[in-house]
GROMACS .gro file of C-alpha atoms in nm:
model
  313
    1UNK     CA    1  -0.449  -0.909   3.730
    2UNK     CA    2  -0.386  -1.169   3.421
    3UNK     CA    3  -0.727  -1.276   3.410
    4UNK     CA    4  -0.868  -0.904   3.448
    5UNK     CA    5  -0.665  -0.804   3.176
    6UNK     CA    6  -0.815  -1.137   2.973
    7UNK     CA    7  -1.113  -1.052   3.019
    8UNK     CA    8  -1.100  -0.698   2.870
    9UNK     CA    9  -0.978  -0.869   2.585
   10UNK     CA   10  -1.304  -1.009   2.519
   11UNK     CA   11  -1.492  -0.712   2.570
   12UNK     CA   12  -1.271  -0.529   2.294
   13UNK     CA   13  -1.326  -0.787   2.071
   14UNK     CA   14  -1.707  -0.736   2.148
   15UNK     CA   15  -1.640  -0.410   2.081
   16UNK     CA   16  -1.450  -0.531   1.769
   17UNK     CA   17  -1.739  -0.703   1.648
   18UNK     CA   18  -1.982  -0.429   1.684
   19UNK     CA   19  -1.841  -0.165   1.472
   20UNK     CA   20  -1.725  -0.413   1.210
   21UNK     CA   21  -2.093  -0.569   1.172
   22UNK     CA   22  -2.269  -0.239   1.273
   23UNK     CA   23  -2.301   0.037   1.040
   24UNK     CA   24  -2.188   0.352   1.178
   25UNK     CA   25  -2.306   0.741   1.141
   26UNK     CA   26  -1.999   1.012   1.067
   27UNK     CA   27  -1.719   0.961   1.369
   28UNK     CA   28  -1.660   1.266   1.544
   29UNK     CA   29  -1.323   1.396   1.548
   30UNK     CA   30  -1.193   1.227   1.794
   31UNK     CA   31  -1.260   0.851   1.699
   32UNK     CA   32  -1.122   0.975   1.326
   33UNK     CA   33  -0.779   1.022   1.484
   34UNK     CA   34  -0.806   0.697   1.666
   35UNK     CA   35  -0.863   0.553   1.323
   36UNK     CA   36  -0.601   0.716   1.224
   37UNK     CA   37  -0.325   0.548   1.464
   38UNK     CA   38  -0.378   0.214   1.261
   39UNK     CA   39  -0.082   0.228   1.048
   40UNK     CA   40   0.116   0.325   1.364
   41UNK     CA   41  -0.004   0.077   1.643
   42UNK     CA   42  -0.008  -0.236   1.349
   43UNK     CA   43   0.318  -0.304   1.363
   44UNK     CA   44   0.320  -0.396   1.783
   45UNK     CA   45   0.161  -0.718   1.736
   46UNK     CA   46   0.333  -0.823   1.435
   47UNK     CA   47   0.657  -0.802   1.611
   48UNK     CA   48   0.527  -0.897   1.941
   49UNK     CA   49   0.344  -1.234   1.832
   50UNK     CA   50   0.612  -1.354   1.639
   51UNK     CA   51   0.897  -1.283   1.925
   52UNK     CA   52   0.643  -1.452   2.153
   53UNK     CA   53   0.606  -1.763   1.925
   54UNK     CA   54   0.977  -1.797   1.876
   55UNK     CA   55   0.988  -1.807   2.247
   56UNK     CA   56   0.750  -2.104   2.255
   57UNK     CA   57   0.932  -2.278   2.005
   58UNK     CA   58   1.260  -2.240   2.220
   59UNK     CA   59   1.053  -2.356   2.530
   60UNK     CA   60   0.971  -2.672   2.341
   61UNK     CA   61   1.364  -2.734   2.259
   62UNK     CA   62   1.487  -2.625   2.584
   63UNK     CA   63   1.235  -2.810   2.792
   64UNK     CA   64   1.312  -2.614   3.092
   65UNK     CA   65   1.016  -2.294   3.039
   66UNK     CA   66   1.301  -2.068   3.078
   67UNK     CA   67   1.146  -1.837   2.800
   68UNK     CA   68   0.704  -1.934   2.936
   69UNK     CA   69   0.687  -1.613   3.109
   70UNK     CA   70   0.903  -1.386   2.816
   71UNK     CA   71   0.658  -1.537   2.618
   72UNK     CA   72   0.331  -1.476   2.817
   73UNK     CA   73   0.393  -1.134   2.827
   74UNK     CA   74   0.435  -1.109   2.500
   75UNK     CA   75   0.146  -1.305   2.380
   76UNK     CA   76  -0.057  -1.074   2.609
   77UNK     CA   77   0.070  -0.736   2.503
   78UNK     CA   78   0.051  -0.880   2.134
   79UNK     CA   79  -0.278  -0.992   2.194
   80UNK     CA   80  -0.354  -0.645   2.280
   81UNK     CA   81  -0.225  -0.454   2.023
   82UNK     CA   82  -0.371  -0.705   1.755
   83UNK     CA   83  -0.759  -0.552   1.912
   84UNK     CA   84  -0.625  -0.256   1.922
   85UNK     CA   85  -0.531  -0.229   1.619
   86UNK     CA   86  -0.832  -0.409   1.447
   87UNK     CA   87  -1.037  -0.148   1.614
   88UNK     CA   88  -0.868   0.160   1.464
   89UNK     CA   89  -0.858   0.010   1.140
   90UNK     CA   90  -1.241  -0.009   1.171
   91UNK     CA   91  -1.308   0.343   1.273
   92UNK     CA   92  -1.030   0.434   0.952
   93UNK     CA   93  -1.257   0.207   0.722
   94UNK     CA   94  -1.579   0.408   0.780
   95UNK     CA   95  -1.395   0.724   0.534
   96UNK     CA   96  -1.523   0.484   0.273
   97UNK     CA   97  -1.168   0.553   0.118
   98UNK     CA   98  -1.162   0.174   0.092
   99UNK     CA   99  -1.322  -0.136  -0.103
  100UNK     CA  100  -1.257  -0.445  -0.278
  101UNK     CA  101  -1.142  -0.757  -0.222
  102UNK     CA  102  -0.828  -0.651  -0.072
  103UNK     CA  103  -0.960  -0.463   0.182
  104UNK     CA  104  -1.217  -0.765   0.269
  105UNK     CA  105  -0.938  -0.976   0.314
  106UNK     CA  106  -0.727  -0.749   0.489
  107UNK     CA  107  -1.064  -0.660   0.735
  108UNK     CA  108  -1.178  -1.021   0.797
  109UNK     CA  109  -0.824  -1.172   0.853
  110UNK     CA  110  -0.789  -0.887   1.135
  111UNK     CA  111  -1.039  -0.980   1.306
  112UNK     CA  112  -0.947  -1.346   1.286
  113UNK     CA  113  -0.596  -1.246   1.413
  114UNK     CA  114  -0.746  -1.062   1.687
  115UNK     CA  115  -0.985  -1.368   1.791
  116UNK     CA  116  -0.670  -1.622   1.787
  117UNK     CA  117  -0.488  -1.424   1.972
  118UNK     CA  118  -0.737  -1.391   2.228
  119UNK     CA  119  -0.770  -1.758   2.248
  120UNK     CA  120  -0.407  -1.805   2.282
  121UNK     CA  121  -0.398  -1.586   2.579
  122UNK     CA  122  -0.676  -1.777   2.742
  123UNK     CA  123  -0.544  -2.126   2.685
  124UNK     CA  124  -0.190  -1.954   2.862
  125UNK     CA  125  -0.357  -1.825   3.163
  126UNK     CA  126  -0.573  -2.155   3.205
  127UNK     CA  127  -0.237  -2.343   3.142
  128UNK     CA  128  -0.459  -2.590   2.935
  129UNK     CA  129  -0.306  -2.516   2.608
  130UNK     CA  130  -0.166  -2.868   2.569
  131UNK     CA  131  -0.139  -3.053   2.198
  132UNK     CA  132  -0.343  -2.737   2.007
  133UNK     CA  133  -0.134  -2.426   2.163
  134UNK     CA  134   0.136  -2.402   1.922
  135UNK     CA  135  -0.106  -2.540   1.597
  136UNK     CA  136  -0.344  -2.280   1.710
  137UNK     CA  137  -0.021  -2.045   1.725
  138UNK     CA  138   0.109  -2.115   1.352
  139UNK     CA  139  -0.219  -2.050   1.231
  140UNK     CA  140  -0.241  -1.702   1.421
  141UNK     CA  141   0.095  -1.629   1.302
  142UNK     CA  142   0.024  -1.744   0.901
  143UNK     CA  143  -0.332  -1.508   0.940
  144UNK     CA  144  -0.080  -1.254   1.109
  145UNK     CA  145   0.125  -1.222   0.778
  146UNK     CA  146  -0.170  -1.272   0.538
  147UNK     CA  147  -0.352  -0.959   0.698
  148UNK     CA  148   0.013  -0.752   0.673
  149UNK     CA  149   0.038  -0.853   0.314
  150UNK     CA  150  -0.322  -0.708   0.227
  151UNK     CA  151  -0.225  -0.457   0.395
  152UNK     CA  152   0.057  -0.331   0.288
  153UNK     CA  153  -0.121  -0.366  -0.125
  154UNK     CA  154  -0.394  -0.163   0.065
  155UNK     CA  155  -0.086   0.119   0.184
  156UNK     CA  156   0.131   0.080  -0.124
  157UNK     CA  157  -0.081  -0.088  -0.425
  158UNK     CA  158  -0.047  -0.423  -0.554
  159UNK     CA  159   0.273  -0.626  -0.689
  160UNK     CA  160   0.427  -0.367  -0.421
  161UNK     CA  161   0.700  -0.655  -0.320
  162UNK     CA  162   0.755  -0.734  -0.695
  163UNK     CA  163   0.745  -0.394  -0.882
  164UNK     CA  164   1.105  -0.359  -0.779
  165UNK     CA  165   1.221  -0.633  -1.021
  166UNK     CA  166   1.003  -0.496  -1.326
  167UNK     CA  167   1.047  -0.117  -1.239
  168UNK     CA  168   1.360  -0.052  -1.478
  169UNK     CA  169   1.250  -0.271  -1.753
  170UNK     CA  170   1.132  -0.068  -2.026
  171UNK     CA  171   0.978  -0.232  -2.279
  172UNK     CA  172   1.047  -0.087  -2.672
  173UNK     CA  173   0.732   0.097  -2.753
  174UNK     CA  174   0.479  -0.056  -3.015
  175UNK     CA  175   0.395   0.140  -3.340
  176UNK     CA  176   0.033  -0.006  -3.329
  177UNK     CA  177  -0.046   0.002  -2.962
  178UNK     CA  178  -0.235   0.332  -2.834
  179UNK     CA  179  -0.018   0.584  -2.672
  180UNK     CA  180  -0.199   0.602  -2.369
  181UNK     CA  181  -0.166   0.191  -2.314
  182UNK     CA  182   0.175   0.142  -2.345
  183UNK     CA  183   0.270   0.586  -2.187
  184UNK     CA  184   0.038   0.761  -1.994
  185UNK     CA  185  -0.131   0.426  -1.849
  186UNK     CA  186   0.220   0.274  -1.680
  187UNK     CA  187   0.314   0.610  -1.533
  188UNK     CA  188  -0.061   0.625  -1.359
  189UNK     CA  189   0.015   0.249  -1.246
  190UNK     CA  190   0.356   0.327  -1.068
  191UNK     CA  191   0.285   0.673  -0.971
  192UNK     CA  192  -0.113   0.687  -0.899
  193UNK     CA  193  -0.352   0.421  -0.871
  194UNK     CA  194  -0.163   0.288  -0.515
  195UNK     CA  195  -0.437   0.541  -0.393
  196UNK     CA  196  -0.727   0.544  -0.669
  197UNK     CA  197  -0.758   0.179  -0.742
  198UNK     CA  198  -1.112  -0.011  -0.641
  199UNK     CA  199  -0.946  -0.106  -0.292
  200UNK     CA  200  -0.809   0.270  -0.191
  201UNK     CA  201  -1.110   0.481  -0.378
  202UNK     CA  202  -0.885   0.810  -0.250
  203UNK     CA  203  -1.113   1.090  -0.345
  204UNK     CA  204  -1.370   0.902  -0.500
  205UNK     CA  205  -1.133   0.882  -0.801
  206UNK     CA  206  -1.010   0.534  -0.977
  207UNK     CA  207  -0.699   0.604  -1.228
  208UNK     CA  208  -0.665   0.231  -1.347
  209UNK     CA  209  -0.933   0.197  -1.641
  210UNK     CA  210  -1.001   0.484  -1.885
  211UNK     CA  211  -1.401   0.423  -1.677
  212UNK     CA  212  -1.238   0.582  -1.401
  213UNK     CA  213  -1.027   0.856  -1.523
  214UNK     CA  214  -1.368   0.985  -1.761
  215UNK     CA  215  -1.573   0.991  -1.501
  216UNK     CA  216  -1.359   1.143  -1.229
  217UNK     CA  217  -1.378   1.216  -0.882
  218UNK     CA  218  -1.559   1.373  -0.573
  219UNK     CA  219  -1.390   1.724  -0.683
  220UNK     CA  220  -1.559   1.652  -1.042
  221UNK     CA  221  -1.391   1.556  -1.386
  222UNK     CA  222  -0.991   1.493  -1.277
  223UNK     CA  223  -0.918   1.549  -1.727
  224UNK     CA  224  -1.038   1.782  -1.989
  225UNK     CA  225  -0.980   1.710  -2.329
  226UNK     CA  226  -0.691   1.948  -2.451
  227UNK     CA  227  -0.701   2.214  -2.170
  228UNK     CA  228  -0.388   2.145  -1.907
  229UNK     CA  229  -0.510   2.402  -1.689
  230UNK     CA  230  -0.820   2.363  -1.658
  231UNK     CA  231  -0.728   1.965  -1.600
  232UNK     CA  232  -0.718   1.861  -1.232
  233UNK     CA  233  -0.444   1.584  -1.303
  234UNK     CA  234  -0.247   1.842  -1.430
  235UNK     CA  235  -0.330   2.119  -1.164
  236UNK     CA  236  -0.232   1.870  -0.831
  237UNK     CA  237   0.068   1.743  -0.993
  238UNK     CA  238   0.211   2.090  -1.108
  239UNK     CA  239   0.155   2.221  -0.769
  240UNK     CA  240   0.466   2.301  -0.558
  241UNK     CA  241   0.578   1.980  -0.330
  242UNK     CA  242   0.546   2.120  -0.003
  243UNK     CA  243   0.176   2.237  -0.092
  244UNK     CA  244  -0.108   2.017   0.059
  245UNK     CA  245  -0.289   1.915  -0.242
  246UNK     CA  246   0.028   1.856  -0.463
  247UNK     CA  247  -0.001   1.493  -0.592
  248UNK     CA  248   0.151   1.261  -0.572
  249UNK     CA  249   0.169   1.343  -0.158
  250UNK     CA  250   0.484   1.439  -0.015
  251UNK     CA  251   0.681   1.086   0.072
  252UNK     CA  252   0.494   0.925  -0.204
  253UNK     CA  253   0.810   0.861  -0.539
  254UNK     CA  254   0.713   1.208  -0.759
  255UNK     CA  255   0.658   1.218  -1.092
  256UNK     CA  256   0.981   1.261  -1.304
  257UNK     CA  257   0.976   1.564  -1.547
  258UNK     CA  258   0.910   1.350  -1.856
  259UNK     CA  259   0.670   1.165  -1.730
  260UNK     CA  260   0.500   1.550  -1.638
  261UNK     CA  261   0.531   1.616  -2.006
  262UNK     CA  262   0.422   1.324  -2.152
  263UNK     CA  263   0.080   1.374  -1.981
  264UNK     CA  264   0.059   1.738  -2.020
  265UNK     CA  265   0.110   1.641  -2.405
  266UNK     CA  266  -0.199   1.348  -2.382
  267UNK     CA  267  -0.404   1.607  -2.255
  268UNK     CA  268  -0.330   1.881  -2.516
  269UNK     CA  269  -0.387   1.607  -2.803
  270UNK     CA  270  -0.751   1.544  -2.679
  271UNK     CA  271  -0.639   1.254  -2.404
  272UNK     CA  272  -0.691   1.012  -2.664
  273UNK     CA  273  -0.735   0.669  -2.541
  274UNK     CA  274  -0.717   0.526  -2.885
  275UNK     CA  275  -0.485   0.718  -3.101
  276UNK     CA  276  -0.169   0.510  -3.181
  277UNK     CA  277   0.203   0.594  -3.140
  278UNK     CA  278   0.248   0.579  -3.521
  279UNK     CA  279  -0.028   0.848  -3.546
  280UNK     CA  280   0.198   1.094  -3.358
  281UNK     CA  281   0.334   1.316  -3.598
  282UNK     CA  282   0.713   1.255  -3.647
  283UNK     CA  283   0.823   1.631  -3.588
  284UNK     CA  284   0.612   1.632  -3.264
  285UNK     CA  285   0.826   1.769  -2.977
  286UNK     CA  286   0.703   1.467  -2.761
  287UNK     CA  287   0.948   1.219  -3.002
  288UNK     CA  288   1.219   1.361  -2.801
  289UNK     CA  289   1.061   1.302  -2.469
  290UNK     CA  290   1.000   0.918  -2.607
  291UNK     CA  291   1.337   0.855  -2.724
  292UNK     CA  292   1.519   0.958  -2.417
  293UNK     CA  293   1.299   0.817  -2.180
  294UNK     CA  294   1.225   0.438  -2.325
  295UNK     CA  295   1.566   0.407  -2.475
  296UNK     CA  296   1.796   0.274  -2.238
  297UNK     CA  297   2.101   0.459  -2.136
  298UNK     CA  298   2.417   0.315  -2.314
  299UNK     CA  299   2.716   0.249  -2.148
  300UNK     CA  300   3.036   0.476  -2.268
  301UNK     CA  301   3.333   0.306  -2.350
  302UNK     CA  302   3.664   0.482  -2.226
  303UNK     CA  303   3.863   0.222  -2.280
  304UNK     CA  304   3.950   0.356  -2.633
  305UNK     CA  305   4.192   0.540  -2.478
  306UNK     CA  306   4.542   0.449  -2.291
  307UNK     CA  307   4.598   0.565  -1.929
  308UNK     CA  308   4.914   0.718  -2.010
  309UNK     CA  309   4.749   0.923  -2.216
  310UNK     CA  310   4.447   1.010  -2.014
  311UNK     CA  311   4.738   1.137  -1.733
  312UNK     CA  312   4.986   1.312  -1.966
  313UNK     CA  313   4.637   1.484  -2.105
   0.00000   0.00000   0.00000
């Protein structure tokens, strides 16, 4: 039954092979949702592969195979998922939602996991693994965390382990430096380009270089020049939550209400991409907007006053 089931292995990755190497027409609907279980079935043979390898390494310590066939069964499942899971990410990848070096990385180290991992299950079953098994099985396991890492900047955009450490730090704004640069251009970053960047092309539309915001997307020009309404940034984001095409999606962190107004008020004022903060006119409304969001909140001090007199008050 082992060696049946080893030898469909090889047959998915042929399959494997075949749609990553051959180009492929428009999926019917059906392969579409298949490509769309990859997020779901990815995380199997991460967890599976590395609870079988632990299980190796406690064979080796224990020198009694207590934990060989806990770990077969594992490595086979794994093994499994890992082509499984290659192959719907290569039905996903023909949306053409997705470029870039990430995504080569991420696509290529796949396959490699999936390949390893077949080899690892046919070195168990032929019980000829011997010096290379567990060598073989670090590298599988390294390529295993590489591909989640690309991932994961693929899912979530990149620095998306690190942004929590520079999130909160708001740097004083710069009299000299363009508005959009050092406002409208950070709030894209955390808030949009995790889905229009060159490796996630979400509606044909890049938001991480003024190239990309001019010339739009596959629903046409995404900004125009001092009309909010008529502005499709604008439009998606001012849509109600809970309505399909509101952006950011519905799980995705929102936009806060003054980062709303502060592009709303780059639009109005001609989406300049050049105009400087100190060229914003001092009794502009938006000063407001700037002050209380880039200033950071000060902490009151209560301690101005005794507790007997806080209690008797």
């Amino acid at each position: 039954m082992e060696k049946k089931l080893g030898i469909s292995l090889h047959v998915l990755n042929a399959l494997l092979a075949i749609l990553l190497f051959v180009p492929l027409p428009e999926l019917l609907s059906v392969f579409q949702f298949v490509g769309r279980l990859h997020p779901l079935i990815l995380h199997f043979p991460i967890v599976l592969l590395i609870a079988s390898f632990a299980f190796e390494i406690l064979n080796i310590k224990d020198n009694k195979g207590d934990y060989n066939r806990s770990a077969q069964l594992l490595l086979l499942i794994g093994a499994f998922t890992a082509v499984l899971s290659a192959i719907a990410g290569a039905l996903l990848s023909t949306n053409g939602e997705y470029s870039g070096d990430t995504f080569q990385f991420h696509k290529w180290f796949g396959l490699a996991t999936s390949l390893l991992a077949t080899l690892l299950v046919t070195l168990k079953q032929r019980l000829e693994s011997g010096k290379l098994f567990m060598p073989i099985y670090g590298i599988t396991i390294l390529i295993l965390v590489l591909t989640g890492h690309f991932g994961a900047s693929l899912t979530h955009g990149e620095g998306f382990l690190t942004e929590v450490f520079n999130k909160n730090q708001q740097l004083p704004l710069e009299a000299e430096t363009p508005v959009f640069t050092q406002i409208i251009a950070p709030i894209f970053d955390s808030k949009c380009t995790s889905c229009h960047n060159p490796n996630k092309l979400k509606g044909d539309l890049l938001l991480d270089s003024e190239e990309g915001i001019l010339k739009g997307g596959e629903s046409g020009v995404v900004i125009v020049s001092g009309d909010i309404k008529e502005s499709l940034i604008t439009h998606h984001v001012l849509l109600p939550t809970e309505h399909d095409d509101h952006m950011p999606p519905d799980g995705k962190i929102q936009l806060s209400s003054e980062e709303i107004e502060m592009i709303s008020w780059w639009i109005e004022k001609e989406a300049s991409f050049s105009q400087k903060l100190n060229e914003v006119e001092a009794n502009d409304p938006i000063q407001a907007i700037l002050t209380s969001y880039f200033s950071p909140a000060e902490k009151i001090d209560s301690d101005f006053a005794r507790p007997a007199l806080i209690e008797s008050l």
